[in-house]
Structure formats: structure tokens, C-alpha cells
PDB file of C-alpha atoms in Angstrom:
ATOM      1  CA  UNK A  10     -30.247   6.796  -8.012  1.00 57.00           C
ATOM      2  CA  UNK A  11     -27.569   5.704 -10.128  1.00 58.00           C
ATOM      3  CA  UNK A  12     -29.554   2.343 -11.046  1.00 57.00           C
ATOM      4  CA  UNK A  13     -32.651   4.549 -12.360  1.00 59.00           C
ATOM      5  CA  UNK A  14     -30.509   7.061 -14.275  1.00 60.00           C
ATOM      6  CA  UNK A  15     -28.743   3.637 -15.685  1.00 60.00           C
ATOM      7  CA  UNK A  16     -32.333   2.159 -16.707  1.00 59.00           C
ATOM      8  CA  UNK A  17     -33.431   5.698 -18.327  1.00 62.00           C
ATOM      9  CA  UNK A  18     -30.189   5.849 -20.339  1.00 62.00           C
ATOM     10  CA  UNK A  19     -30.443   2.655 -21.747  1.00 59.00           C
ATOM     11  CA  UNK A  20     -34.115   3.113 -22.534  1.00 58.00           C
ATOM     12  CA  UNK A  21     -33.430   6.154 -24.254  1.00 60.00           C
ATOM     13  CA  UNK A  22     -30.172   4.852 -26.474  1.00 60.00           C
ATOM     14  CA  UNK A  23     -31.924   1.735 -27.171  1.00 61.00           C
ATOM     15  CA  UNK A  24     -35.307   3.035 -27.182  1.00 62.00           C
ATOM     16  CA  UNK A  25     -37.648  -0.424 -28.346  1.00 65.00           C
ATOM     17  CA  UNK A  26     -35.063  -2.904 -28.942  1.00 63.00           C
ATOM     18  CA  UNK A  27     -36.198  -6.329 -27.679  1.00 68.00           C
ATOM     19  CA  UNK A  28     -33.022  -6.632 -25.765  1.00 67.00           C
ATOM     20  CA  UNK A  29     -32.956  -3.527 -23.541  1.00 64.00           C
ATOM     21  CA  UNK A  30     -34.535  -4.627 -20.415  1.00 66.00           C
ATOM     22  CA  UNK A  31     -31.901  -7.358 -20.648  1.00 68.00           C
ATOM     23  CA  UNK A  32     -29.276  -5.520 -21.106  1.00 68.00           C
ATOM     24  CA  UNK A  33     -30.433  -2.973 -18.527  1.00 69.00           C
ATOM     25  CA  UNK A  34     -30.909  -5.948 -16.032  1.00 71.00           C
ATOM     26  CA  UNK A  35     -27.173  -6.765 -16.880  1.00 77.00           C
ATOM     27  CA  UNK A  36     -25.122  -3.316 -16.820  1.00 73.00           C
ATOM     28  CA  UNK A  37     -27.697  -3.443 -13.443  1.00 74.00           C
ATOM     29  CA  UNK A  38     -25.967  -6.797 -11.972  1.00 80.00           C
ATOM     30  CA  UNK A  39     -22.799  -6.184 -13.342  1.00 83.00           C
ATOM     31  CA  UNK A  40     -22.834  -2.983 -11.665  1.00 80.00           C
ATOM     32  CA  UNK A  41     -23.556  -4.448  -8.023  1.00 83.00           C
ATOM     33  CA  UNK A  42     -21.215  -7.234  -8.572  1.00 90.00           C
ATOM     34  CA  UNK A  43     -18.456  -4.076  -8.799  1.00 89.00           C
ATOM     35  CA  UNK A  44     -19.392  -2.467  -5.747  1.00 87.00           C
ATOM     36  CA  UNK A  45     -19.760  -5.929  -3.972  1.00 88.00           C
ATOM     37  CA  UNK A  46     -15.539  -6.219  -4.859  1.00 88.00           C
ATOM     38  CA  UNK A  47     -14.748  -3.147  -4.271  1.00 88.00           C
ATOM     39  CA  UNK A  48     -16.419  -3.069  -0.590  1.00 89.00           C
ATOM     40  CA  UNK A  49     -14.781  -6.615  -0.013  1.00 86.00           C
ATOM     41  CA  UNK A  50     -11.246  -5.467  -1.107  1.00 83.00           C
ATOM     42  CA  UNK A  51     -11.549  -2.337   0.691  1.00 85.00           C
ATOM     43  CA  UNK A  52     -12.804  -4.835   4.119  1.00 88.00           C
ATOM     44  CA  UNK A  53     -10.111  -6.955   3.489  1.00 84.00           C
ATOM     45  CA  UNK A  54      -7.603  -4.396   3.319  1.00 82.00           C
ATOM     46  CA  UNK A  55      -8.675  -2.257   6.152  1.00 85.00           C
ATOM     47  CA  UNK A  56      -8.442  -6.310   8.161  1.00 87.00           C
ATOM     48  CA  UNK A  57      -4.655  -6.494   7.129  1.00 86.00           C
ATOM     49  CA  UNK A  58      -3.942  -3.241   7.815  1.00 86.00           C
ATOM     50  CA  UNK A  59      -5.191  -3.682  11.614  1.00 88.00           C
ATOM     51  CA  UNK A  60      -3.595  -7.056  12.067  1.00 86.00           C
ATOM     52  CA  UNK A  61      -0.133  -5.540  11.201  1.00 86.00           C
ATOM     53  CA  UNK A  62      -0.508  -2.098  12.976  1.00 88.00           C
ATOM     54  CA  UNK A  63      -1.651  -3.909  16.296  1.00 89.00           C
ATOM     55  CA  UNK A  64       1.054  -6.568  15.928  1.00 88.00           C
ATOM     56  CA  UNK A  65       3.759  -3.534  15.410  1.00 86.00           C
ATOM     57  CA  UNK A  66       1.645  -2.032  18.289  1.00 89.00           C
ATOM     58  CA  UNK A  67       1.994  -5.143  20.879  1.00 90.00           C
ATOM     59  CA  UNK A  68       5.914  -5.106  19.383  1.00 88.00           C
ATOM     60  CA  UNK A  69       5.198  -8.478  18.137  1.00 87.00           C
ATOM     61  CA  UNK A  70       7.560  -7.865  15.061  1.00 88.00           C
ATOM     62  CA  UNK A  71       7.890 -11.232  14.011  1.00 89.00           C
ATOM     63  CA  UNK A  72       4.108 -11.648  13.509  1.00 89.00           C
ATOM     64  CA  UNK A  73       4.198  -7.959  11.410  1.00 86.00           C
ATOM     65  CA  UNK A  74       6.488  -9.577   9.537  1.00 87.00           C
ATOM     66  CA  UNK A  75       4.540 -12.864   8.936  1.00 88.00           C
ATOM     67  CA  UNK A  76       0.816 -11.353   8.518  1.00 87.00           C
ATOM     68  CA  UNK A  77       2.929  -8.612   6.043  1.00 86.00           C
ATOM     69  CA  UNK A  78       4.403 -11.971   3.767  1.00 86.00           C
ATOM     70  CA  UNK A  79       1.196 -14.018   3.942  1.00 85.00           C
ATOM     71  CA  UNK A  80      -0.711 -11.244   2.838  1.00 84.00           C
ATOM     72  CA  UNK A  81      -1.983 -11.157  -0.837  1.00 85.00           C
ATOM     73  CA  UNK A  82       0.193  -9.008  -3.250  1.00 82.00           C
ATOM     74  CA  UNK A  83      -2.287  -6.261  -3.786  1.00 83.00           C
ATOM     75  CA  UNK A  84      -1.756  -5.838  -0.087  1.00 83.00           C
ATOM     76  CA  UNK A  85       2.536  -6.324  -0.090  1.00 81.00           C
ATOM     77  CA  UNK A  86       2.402  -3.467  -3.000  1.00 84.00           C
ATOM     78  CA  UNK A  87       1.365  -0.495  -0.352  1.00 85.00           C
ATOM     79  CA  UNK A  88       4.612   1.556   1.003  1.00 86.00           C
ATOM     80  CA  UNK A  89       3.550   2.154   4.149  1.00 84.00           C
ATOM     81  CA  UNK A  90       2.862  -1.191   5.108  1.00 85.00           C
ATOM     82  CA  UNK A  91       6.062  -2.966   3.489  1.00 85.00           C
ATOM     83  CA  UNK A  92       8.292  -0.064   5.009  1.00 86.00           C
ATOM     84  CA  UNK A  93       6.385  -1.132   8.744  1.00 85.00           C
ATOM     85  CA  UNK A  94       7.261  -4.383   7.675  1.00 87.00           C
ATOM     86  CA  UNK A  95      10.722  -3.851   7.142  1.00 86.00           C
ATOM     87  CA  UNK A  96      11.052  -1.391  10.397  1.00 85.00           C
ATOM     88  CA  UNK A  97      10.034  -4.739  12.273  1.00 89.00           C
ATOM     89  CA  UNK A  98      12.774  -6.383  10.793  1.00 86.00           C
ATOM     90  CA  UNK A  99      14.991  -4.142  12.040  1.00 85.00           C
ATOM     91  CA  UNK A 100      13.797  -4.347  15.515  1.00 84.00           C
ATOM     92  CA  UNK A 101      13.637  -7.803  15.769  1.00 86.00           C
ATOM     93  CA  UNK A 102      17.530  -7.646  14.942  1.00 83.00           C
ATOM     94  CA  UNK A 103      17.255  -8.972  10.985  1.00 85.00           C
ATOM     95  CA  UNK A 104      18.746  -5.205   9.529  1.00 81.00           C
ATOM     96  CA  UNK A 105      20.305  -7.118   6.645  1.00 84.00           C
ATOM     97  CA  UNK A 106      17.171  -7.972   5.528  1.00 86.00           C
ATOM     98  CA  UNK A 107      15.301  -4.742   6.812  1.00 84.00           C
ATOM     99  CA  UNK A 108      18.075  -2.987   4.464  1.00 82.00           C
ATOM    100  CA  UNK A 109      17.615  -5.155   1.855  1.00 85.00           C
ATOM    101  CA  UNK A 110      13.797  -4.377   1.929  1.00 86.00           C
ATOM    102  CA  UNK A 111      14.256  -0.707   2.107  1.00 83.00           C
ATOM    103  CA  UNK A 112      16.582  -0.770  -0.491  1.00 83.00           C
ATOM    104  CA  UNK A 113      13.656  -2.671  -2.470  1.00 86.00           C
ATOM    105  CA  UNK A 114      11.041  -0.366  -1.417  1.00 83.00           C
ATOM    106  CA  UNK A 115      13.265   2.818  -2.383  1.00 80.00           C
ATOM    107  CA  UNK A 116      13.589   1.531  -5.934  1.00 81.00           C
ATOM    108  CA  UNK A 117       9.970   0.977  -6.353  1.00 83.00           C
ATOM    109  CA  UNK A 118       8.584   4.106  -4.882  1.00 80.00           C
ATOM    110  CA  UNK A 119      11.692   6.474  -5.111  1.00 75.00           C
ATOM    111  CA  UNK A 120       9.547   9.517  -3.951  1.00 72.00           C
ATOM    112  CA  UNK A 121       8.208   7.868  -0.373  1.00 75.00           C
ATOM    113  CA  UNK A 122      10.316   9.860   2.609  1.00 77.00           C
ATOM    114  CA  UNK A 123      10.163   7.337   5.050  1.00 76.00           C
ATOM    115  CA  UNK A 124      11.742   4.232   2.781  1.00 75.00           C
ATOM    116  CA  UNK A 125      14.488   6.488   2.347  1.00 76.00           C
ATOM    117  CA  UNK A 126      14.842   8.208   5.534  1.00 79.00           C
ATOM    118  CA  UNK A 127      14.468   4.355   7.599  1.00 77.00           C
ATOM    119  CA  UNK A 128      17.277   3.373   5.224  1.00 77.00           C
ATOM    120  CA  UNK A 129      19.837   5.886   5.976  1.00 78.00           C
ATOM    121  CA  UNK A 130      19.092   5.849   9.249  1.00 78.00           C
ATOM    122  CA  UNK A 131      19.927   1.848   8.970  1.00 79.00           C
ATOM    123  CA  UNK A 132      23.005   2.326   7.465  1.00 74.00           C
ATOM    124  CA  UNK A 133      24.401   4.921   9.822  1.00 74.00           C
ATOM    125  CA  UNK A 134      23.478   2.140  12.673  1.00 74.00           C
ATOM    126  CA  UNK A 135      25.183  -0.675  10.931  1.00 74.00           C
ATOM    127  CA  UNK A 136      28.415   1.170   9.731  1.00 74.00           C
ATOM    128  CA  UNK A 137      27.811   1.606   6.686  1.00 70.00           C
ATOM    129  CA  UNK A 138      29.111   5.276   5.691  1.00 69.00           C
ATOM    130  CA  UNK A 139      29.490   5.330   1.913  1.00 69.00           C
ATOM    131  CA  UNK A 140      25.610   3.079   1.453  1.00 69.00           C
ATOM    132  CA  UNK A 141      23.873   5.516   3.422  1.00 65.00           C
ATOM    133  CA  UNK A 142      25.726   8.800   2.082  1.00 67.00           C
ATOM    134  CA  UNK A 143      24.826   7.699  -1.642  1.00 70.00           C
ATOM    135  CA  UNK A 144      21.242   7.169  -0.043  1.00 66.00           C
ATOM    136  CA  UNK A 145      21.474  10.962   1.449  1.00 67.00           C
ATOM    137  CA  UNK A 146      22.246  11.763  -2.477  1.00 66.00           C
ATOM    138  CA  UNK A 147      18.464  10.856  -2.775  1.00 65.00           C
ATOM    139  CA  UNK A 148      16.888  13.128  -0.723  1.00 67.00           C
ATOM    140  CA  UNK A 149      16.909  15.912  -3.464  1.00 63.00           C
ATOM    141  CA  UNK A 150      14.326  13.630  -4.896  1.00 59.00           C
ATOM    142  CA  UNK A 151      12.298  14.047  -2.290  1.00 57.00           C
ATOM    143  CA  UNK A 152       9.694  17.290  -2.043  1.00 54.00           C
ATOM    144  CA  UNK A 153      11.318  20.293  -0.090  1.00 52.00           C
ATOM    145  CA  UNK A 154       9.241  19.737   3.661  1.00 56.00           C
ATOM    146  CA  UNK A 155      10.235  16.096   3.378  1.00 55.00           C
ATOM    147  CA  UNK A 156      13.778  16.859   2.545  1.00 51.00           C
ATOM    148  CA  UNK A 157      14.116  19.782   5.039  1.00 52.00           C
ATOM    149  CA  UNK A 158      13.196  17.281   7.553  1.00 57.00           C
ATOM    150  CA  UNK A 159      15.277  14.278   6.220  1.00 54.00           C
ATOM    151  CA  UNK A 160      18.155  16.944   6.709  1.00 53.00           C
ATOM    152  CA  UNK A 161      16.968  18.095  10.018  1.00 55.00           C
ATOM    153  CA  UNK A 162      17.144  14.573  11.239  1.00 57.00           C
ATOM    154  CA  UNK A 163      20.868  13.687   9.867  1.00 54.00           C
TER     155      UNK A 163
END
């Protein structure tokens, strides 16, 4: 459908050029080339995303961790993922880093709950007191059902 309405439109705007069954032809294969990446990206991300949920599934929380860093940045850039990766950091008993990564992840996306929430919960665990009572400062950020339960957790 949207390749005829395409064709008509470009008919109609360029009525008899010389050109316009060229140019239809193009906006045509440049369109399909689009879709072709978009379906790809949208494979490929739906491949990563089962590779690290079963690995965090299985426990395997070194190999989250690995398929989370070898995957390509467009991939790395999604909160939930990097905050699974940095819960299996934690588990696998590397919290400095898992802190560190939260503490990343917080400053990029202040507004995502569970960042903050796995990061005060972190710093309760490790003794840290003052870190995860400036973190608790946060939670006003957050929107009032997420905060209610960030407080109903604490």
C-alpha cells in the first residue's frame, strides 16, 4: 500500500518529468532498504536480549556480564539491560563494580526506579550509610508509585 501511494505521489508532484520513474524506483529501494535495518536491528536486539535474560536465568552471571560488554553500544545504552548487568555483578560478588555501574546508570537515566532502588539497596549491604542516604535523597525524583514503593522497601 504504502509503495503505490509513494508511486502516485511522485507521479502527481512530478507529473512528466523524465526522471520520475527513477526517482520513484529510488524513494521505492531506499524505502525497503529502511525496513530491511530496522527488522535486523530489532532481530538483533530481541537475540541479545534473550542471551542475557537466559544467562541471568541459568544464574550464569559472569556470562550476563560478558554477552552485556561484547554487545554493540546501541545495545549497552538500554537501562534495563545494563542495570541486569550490573545486578549480576553484584551476585557474582564484584559490588564495587556493580556500584560503580549503578552509580553510572543513575547519572544517565536519573528517572529509572530500579538503577536507583538496586543502588541503595547496594550500599545498605556494603556499609555504606551516608552513599546510599544521599541516593535515598533521589527518590523525590522519581514518579510518586515508584517512590511510594522505593520507600516501602527501605
Amino acid at each position: 500500500m504504502f509503495d503505490w501511494v509513494m508511486l502516485i505521489s511522485v507521479h502527481v508532484f512530478l507529473g512528466k518529468h523524465p526522471l520520475a520513474p527513477l526517482i520513484s524506483n529510488g524513494l521505492l529501494c531506499l524505502f525497503m532498504i529502511l525496513v530491511g535495518i530496522f527488522l535486523f536491528r530489532l532481530f538483533r536486539n530481541s537475540q541479545l536480549q534473550y542471551g542475557v535474560v537466559t544467562a541471568f536465568t541459568l544464574r550464569d552471571h559472569e556470562k550476563v556480564v560478558r554477552e552485556f560488554d561484547g554487545a554493540p553500544g546501541w545495545f549497552r545504552r538500554d537501562p534495563n539491560m545494563d542495570n541486569m548487568a550490573a545486578l549480576a555483578l553484584a551476585l557474582s560478588n564484584r559490588r564495587a563494580e556493580a556500584i560503580q555501574r549503578l552509580e553510572q546508570l543513575h547519572a544517565r537515566e536519573p528517572g529509572f526506579p530500579a538503577a536507583l532502588m538496586s543502588l541503595i539497596a547496594l550500599n545498605y549491604d556494603e556499609g555504606n550509610d551516608a552513599r546510599a542516604a544521599r541516593s535515598e535523597e533521589h527518590t523525590s525524583e522519581l514518579q510518586s508509585p515508584c517512590n511510594l514503593v522505593c520507600r516501602l522497601l527501605l
